[in-house]
Coordinates of C-alpha atoms in Angstrom, one line a residue:
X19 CA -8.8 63.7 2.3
X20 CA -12.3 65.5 2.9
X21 CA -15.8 63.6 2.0
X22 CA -18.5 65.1 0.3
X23 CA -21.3 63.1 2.1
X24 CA -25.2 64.0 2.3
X25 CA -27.6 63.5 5.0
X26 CA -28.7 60.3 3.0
X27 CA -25.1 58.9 2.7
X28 CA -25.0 56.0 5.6
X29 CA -22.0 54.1 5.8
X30 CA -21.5 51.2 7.9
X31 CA -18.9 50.9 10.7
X32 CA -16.6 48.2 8.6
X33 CA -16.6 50.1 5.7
X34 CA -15.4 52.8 8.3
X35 CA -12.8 51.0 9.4
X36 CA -11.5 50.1 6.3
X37 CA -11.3 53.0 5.4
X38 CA -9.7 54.1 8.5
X39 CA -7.0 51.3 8.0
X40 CA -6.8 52.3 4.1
X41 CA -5.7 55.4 5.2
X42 CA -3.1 54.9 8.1
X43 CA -1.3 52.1 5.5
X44 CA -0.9 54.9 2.7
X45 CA 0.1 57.7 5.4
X46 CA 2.3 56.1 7.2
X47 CA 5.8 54.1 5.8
X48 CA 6.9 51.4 7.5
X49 CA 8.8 52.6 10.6
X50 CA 11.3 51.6 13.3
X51 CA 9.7 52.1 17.0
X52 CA 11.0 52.0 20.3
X53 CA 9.6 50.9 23.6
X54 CA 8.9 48.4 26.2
X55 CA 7.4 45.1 25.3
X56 CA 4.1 44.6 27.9
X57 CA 0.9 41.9 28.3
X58 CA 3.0 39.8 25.7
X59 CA 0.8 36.7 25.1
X60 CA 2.1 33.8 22.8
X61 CA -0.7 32.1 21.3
X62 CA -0.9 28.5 20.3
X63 CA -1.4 29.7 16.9
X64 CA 2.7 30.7 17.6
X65 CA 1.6 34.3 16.6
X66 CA 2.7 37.2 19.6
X67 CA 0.4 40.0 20.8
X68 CA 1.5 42.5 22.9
X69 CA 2.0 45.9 23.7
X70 CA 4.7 48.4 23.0
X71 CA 4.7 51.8 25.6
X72 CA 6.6 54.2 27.0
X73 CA 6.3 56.3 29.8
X74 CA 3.0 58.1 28.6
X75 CA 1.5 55.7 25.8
X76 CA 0.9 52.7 24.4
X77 CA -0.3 50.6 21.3
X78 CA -1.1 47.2 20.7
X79 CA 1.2 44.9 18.5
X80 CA 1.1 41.5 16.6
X81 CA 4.0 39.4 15.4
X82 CA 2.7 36.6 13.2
X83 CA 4.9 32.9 13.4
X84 CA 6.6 33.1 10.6
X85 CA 8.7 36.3 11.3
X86 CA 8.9 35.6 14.9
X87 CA 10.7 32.0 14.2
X88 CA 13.6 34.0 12.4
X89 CA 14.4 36.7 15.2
X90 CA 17.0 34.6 16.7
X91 CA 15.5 35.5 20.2
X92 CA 12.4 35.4 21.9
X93 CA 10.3 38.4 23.4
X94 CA 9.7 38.7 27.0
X95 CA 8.1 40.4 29.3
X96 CA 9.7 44.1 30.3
X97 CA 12.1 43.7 27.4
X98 CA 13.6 46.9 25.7
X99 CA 13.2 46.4 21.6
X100 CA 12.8 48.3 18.6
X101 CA 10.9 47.2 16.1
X102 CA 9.4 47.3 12.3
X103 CA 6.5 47.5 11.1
X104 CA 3.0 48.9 9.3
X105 CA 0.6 50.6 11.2
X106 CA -2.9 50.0 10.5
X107 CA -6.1 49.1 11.9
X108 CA -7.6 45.8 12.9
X109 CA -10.9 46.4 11.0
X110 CA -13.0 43.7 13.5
X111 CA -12.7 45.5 16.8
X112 CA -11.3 49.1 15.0
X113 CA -8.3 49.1 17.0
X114 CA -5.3 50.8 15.9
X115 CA -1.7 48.4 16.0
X116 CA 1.4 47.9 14.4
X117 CA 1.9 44.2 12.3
X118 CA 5.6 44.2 13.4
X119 CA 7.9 42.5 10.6
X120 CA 11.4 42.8 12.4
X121 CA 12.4 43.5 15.8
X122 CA 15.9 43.9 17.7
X123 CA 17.1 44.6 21.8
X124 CA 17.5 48.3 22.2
X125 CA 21.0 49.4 21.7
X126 CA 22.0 46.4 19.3
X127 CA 20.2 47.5 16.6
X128 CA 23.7 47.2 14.3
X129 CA 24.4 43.8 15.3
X130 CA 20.6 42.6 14.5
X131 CA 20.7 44.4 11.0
X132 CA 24.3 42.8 10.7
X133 CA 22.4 39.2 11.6
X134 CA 19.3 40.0 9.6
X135 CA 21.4 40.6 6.5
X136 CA 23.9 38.0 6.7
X137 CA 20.9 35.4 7.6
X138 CA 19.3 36.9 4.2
X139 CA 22.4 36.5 2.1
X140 CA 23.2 33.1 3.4
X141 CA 19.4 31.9 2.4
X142 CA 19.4 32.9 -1.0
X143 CA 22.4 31.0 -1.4
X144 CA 21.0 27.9 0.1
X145 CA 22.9 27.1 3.4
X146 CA 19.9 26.6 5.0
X147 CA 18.0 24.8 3.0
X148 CA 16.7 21.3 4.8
X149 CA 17.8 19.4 1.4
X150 CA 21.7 19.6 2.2
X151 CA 21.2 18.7 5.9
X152 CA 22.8 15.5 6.9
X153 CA 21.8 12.8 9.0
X154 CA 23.7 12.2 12.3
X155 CA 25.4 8.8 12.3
X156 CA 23.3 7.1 15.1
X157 CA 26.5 5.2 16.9
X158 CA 29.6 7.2 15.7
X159 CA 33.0 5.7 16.3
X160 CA 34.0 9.1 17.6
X161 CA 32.9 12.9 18.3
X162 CA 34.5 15.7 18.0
X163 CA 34.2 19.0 19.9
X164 CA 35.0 22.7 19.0
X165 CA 34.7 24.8 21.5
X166 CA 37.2 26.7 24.4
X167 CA 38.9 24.1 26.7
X168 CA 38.0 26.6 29.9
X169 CA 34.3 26.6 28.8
X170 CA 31.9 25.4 31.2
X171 CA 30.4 23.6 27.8
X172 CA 32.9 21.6 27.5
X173 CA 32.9 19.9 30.6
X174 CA 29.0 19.6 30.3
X175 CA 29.2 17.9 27.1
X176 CA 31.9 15.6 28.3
X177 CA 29.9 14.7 31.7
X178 CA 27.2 13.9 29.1
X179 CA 28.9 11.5 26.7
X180 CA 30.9 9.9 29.9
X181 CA 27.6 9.4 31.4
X182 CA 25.8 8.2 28.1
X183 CA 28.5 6.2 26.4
X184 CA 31.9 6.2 27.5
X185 CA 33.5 4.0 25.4
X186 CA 33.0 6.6 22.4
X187 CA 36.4 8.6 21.6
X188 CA 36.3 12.3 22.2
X189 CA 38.4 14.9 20.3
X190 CA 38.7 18.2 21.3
X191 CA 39.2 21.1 18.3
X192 CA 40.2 24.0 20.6
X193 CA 39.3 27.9 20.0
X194 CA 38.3 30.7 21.5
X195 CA 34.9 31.1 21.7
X196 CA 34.3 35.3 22.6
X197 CA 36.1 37.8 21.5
X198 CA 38.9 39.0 19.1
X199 CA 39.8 36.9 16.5
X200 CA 37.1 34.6 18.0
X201 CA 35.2 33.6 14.8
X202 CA 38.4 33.2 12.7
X203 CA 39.7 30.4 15.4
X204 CA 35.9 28.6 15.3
X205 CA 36.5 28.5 11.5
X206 CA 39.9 27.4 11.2
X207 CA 39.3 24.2 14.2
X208 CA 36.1 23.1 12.0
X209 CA 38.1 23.1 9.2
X210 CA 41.6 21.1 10.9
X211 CA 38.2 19.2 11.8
X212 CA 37.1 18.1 8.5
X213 CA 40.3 17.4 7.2
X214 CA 41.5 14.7 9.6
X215 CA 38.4 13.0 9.5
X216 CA 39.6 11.9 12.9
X217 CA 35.9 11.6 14.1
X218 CA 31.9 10.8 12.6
X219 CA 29.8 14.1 13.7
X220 CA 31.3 17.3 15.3
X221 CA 29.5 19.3 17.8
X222 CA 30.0 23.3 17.9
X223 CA 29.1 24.9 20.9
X224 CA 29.6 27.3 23.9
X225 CA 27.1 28.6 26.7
X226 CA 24.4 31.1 27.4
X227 CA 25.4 34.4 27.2
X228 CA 24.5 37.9 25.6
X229 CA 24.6 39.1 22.0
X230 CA 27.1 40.3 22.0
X231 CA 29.2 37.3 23.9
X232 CA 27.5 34.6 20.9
X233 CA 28.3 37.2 18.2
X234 CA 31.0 35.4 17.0
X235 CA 28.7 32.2 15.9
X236 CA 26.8 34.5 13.6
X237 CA 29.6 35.5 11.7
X238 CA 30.1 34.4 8.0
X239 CA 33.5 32.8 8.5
X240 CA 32.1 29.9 11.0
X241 CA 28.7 30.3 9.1
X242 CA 30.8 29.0 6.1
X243 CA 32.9 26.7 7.6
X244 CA 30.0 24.7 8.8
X245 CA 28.7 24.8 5.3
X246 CA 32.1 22.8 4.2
X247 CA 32.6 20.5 6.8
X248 CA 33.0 17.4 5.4
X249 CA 31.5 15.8 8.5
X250 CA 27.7 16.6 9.9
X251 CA 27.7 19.2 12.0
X252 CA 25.3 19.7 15.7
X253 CA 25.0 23.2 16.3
X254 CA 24.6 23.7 20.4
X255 CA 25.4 27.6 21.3
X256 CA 23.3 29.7 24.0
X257 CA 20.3 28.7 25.6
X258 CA 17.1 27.3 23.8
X259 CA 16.1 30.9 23.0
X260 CA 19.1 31.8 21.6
X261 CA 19.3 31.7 17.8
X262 CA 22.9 31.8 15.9
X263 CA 23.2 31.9 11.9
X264 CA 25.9 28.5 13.5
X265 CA 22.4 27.2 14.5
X266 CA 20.9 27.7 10.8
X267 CA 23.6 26.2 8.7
X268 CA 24.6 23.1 10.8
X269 CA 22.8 19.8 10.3
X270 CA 21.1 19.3 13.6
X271 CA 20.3 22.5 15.9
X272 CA 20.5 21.5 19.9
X273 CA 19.2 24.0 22.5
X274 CA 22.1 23.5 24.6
X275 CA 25.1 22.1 24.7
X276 CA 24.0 19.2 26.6
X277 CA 21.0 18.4 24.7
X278 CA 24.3 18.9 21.5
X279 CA 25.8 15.7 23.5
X280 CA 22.4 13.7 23.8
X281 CA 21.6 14.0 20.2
X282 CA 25.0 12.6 19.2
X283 CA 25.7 9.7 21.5
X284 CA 23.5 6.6 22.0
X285 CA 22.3 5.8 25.3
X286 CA 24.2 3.3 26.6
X287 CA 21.1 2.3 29.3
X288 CA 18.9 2.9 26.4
X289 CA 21.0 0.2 24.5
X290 CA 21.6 -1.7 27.4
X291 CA 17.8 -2.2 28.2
X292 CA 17.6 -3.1 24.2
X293 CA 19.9 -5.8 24.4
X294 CA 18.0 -7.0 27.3
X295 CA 15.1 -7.2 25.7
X296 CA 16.3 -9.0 22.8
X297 CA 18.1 -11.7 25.4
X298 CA 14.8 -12.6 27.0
X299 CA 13.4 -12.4 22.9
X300 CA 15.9 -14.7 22.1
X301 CA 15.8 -17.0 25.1
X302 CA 12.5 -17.3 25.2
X303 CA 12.1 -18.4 21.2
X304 CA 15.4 -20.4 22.0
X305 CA 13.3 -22.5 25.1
X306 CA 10.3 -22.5 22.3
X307 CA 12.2 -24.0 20.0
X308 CA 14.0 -26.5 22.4
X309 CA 10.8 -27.7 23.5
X310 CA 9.4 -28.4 20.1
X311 CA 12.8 -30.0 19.1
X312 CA 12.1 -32.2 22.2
X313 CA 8.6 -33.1 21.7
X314 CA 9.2 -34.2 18.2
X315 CA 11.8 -36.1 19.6
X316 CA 9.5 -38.0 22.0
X317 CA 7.2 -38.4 19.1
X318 CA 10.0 -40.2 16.5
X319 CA 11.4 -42.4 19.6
X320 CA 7.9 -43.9 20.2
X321 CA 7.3 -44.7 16.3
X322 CA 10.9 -46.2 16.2
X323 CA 10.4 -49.6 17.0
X324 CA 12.8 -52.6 16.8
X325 CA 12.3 -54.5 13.3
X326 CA 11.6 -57.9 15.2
X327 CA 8.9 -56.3 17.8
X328 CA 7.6 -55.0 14.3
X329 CA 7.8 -58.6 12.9
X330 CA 5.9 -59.9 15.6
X331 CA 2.7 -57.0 16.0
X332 CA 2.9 -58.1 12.2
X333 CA 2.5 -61.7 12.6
X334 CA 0.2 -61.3 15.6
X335 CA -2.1 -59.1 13.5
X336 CA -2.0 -61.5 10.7
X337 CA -2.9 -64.2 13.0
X338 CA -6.6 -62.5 13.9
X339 CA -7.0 -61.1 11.0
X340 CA -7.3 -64.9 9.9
X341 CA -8.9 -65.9 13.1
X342 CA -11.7 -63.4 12.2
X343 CA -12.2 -64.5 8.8
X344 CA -12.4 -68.1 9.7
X345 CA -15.1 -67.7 12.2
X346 CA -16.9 -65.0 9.5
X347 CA -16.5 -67.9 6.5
X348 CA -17.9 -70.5 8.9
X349 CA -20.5 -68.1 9.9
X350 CA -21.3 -67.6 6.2
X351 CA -21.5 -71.5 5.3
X352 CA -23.5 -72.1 8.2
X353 CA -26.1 -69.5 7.0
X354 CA -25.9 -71.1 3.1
X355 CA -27.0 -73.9 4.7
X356 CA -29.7 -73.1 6.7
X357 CA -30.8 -71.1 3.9
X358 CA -30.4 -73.8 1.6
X359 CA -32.6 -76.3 3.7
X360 CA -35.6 -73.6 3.9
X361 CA -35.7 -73.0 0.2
X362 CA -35.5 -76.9 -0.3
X363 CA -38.3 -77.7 2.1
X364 CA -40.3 -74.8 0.5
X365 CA -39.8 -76.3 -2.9
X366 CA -41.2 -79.8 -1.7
X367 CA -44.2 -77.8 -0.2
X368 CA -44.8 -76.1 -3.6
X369 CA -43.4 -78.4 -6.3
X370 CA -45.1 -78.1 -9.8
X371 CA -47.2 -81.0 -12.2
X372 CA -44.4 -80.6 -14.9
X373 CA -46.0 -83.5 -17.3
X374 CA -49.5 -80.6 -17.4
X375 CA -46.6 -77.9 -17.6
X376 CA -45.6 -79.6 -20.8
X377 CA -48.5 -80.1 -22.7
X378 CA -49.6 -76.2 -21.7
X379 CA -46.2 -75.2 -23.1
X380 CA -46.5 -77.5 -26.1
X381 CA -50.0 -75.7 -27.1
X382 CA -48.4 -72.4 -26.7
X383 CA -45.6 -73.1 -28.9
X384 CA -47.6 -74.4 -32.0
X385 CA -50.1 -71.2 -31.4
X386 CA -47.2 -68.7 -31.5
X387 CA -45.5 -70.1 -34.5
X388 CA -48.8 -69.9 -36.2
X389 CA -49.2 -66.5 -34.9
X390 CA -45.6 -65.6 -36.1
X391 CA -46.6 -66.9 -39.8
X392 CA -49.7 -64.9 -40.0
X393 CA -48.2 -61.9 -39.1
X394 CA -45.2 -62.5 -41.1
X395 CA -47.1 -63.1 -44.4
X396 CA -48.9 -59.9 -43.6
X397 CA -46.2 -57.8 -43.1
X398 CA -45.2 -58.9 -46.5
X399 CA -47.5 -58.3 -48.3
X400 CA -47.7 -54.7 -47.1
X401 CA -43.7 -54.1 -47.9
X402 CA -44.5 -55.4 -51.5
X403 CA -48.0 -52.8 -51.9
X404 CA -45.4 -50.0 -50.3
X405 CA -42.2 -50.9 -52.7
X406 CA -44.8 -50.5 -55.7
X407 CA -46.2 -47.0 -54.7
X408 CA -42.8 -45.8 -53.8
X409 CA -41.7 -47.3 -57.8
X410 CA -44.2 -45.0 -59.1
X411 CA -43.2 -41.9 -57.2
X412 CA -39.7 -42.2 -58.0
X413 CA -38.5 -39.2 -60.3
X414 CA -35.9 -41.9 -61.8
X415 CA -38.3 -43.5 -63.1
X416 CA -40.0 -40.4 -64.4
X417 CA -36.7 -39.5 -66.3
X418 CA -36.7 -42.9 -67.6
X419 CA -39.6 -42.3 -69.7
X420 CA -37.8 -39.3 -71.6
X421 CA -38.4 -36.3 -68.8
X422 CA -35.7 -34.1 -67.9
X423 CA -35.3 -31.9 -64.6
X424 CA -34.3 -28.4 -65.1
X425 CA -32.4 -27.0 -62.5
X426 CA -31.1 -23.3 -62.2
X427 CA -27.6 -22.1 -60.9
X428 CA -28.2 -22.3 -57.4
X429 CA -30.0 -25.7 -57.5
X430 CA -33.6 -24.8 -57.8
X431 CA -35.8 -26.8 -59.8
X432 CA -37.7 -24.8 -62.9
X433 CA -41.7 -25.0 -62.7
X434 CA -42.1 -21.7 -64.8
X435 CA -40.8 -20.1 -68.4
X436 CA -41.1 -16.8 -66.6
X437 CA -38.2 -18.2 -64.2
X438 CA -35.8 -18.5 -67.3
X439 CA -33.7 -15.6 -68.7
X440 CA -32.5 -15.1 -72.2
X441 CA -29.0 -16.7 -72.2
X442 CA -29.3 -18.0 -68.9
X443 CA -27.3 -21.2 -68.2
X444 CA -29.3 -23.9 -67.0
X445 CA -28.6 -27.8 -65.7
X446 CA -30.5 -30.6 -67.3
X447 CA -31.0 -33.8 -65.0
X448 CA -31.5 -36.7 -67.4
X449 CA -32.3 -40.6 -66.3
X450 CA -28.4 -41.3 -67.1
X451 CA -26.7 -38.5 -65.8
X452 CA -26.6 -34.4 -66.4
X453 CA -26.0 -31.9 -69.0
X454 CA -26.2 -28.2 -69.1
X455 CA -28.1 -25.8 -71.9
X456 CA -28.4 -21.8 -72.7
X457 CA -32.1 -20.6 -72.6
X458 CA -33.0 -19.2 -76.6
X459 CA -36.0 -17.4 -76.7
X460 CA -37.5 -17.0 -80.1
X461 CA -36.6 -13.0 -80.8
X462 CA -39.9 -11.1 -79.5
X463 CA -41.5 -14.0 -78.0
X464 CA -43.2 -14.2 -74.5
X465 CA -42.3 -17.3 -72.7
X466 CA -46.5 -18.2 -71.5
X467 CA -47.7 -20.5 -68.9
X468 CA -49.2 -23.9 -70.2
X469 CA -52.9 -23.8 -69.4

């Protein structure tokens, strides 16, 4: 690609770099590289930088998390590979690398494409898909092992459960673990496996070893004998970097055997200590309650008193109850009577003339009847001048003499002829009762005020 650019045509270094990185993405495909991994540095992001040389160069790499959780192995330092990926150009520091997408150990580059596409065929299908995982009973009645009885496995996952809980059964599901006929062996003992139902969770496992000695847990036979074992299945082959497609389609993944044998037996110390714990729990709300119990005992045993002690608090409460109230009636009486003497020696002190008391009320009698006849006869005489101004208001009488009320439909009396419509229906209150009439005017006529 050439650019036409004139003196004035300034670009900036990003837009360099872009196009830079623009142009090693469209050149280049995607490729497969070899060399030497070097100054690897996982981050805690879980993305890997390093670099990839040979004997005269060198350029700088980055595998991001997500592809480098489904190699199956981990990187390290020194390590032979080949790997996939774009090149292009990190555009903040303009430095040319490779954003790897795949990578495989030199010389095993058909077994990783085998395990690449088998791990891709088995995922579209959904046999690893965390939905049709299953939980692992927590205190199984019994385990079951497939593995090879010579395998150093074996006799670490025993020591484990012996150690952890020894009273669980263990049943061994023999088969060879490495080489010929290997995988078909694995397959067939998960599947005698699932069909006795002899135990509650079944642990898969073998050692550490290469590739090439584990291949036989990434083939589809065990990958889909795990898939239909009836039972949950604890996947615990390699070390904790190896990865098997065994590993992806089992319930529970273990990074070694032994870890395989801790996640399916309880700790017998661990449920020892529990039990503990809930003796002391237990004695301790027993001695709680035991103590209540007993203090509400003590409590009842001192109200329960025999009915003739009762009787006698009874009588013997009676008997000053009326002790007090005698001494508070004779108190009282005594106090009447001293009472009684003061208020009779202040009445000889202060005793009235009743024969002047007599006479005065005599005088005051006579003057208030007099008093009450005077007013009485007035009061009359104002009811009889109010009866005959309240006679000659009264519209009774007023209808009486021949007058008549006229009332309209709603009740309101009529003062005016202009309040009356032709043919309107009209009430008439007479002196001796009421009568209704239709309003005629004369044809053409005005109904007029009076003057």
């Amino acid at each position: 690609m050439i650019f036409d650019q004139t003196h004035n045509d300034v670009i900036s270094v990003s837009a360099l770099n872009r196009m830079a990185r623009d142009l090693l993405e469209s050149g280049l495909p995607a490729l497969w590289i070899g060399g030497e991994i070097s100054n690897l540095t996982l981050a805690a992001s879980g993305h890997a930088y390093f670099l990839l040389k040979d004997g005269s160069a060198q350029i700088r790499c980055v595998m991001f998390r997500h592809k480098l959780a489904g190699l199956g192995f981990r990187p390290g330092e020194g390590m032979q590979v080949e790997l996939k990926g774009l090149v292009t150009l990190y555009e903040a520091r303009g430095e040319y690398q490779i954003n790897v997408d795949s990578m495989r150990s030199a010389g095993l580059g058909r077994l990783f494409e085998a395990y690449e596409k088998l791990k891709q065929k088995l995922t579209a299908e959904g046999l690893f898909d965390a939905a049709r995982k299953r939980p692992i009973p927590a205190h199984p009645a019994a385990i079951g092992i497939v593995t090879s009885p010579a395998a150093a496995a074996l006799r670490d996952v025993v020591t484990t459960l012996r150690r952890r809980m020894p009273s669980i059964p263990v049943i061994l599901y023999p088969a060879q673990v490495q080489g010929q006929g290997s995988a078909e062996q694995l397959a067939a003992a998960i599947q005698r496996a699932g069909e006795r139902r002899e135990v509650e969770v079944l642990i898969v496992c073998r050692g550490g070893g290469s590739i090439e000695d584990l291949w036989s847990f990434n083939e589809e036979v065990v990958a889909r004998a795990v898939a239909a074992c009836p039972i949950p299945v604890v996947s615990g082959v390699g070390h904790e970097t190896d990865f098997t497609i065994c590993d992806f389609v089992a319930d529970r993944r273990a990074p070694t055997p032994t870890a395989a044998a801790e996640l399916v037996s309880p700790s017998r110390e661990h449920l020892q200590g529990q039990v503990e714990l809930a003796r002391r729990h237990l004695a301790r709300a027993l001695g709680r309650l035991l103590t209540d119990k007993a203090q509400r005992l003590d409590f009842l045993s001192r109200r329960l008193k025999h009915p003739g002690e009762h009787l006698r608090r009874q009588r013997e409460t009676l008997r000053l109850a009326e002790e007090r109230l005698r001494r508070q009636l004779q108190g009282l009486f005594e106090q009447r009577r001293w009472r009684l003497q003061l208020a009779e020696s202040r009445l000889g002190r202060h005793r009235p003339d009743l024969a002047q008391h007599v006479q005065r009320l005599d005088r005051l009698s006579e003057a208030l009847h007099r008093a009450g006849d005077n007013g009485l006869n007035r009061r009359r005489l104002t009811l009889v001048r109010l009866a005959g101004t309240l006679e000659a208001m009264n519209p009774q009488a007023v209808l009486q003499r021949g007058y008549a009320i006229v009332q309209k439909a709603d009740g309101r009396a009529v003062r005016s002829p202009l309040e009356l419509l032709n043919r309107e229906r009209v009430t008439l209150q007479l002196a001796e009762g009421r009568t209704e009439a239709i309003i005629e005017h004369p044809a053409g006529a005005q109904p007029e005020l009076p003057f």
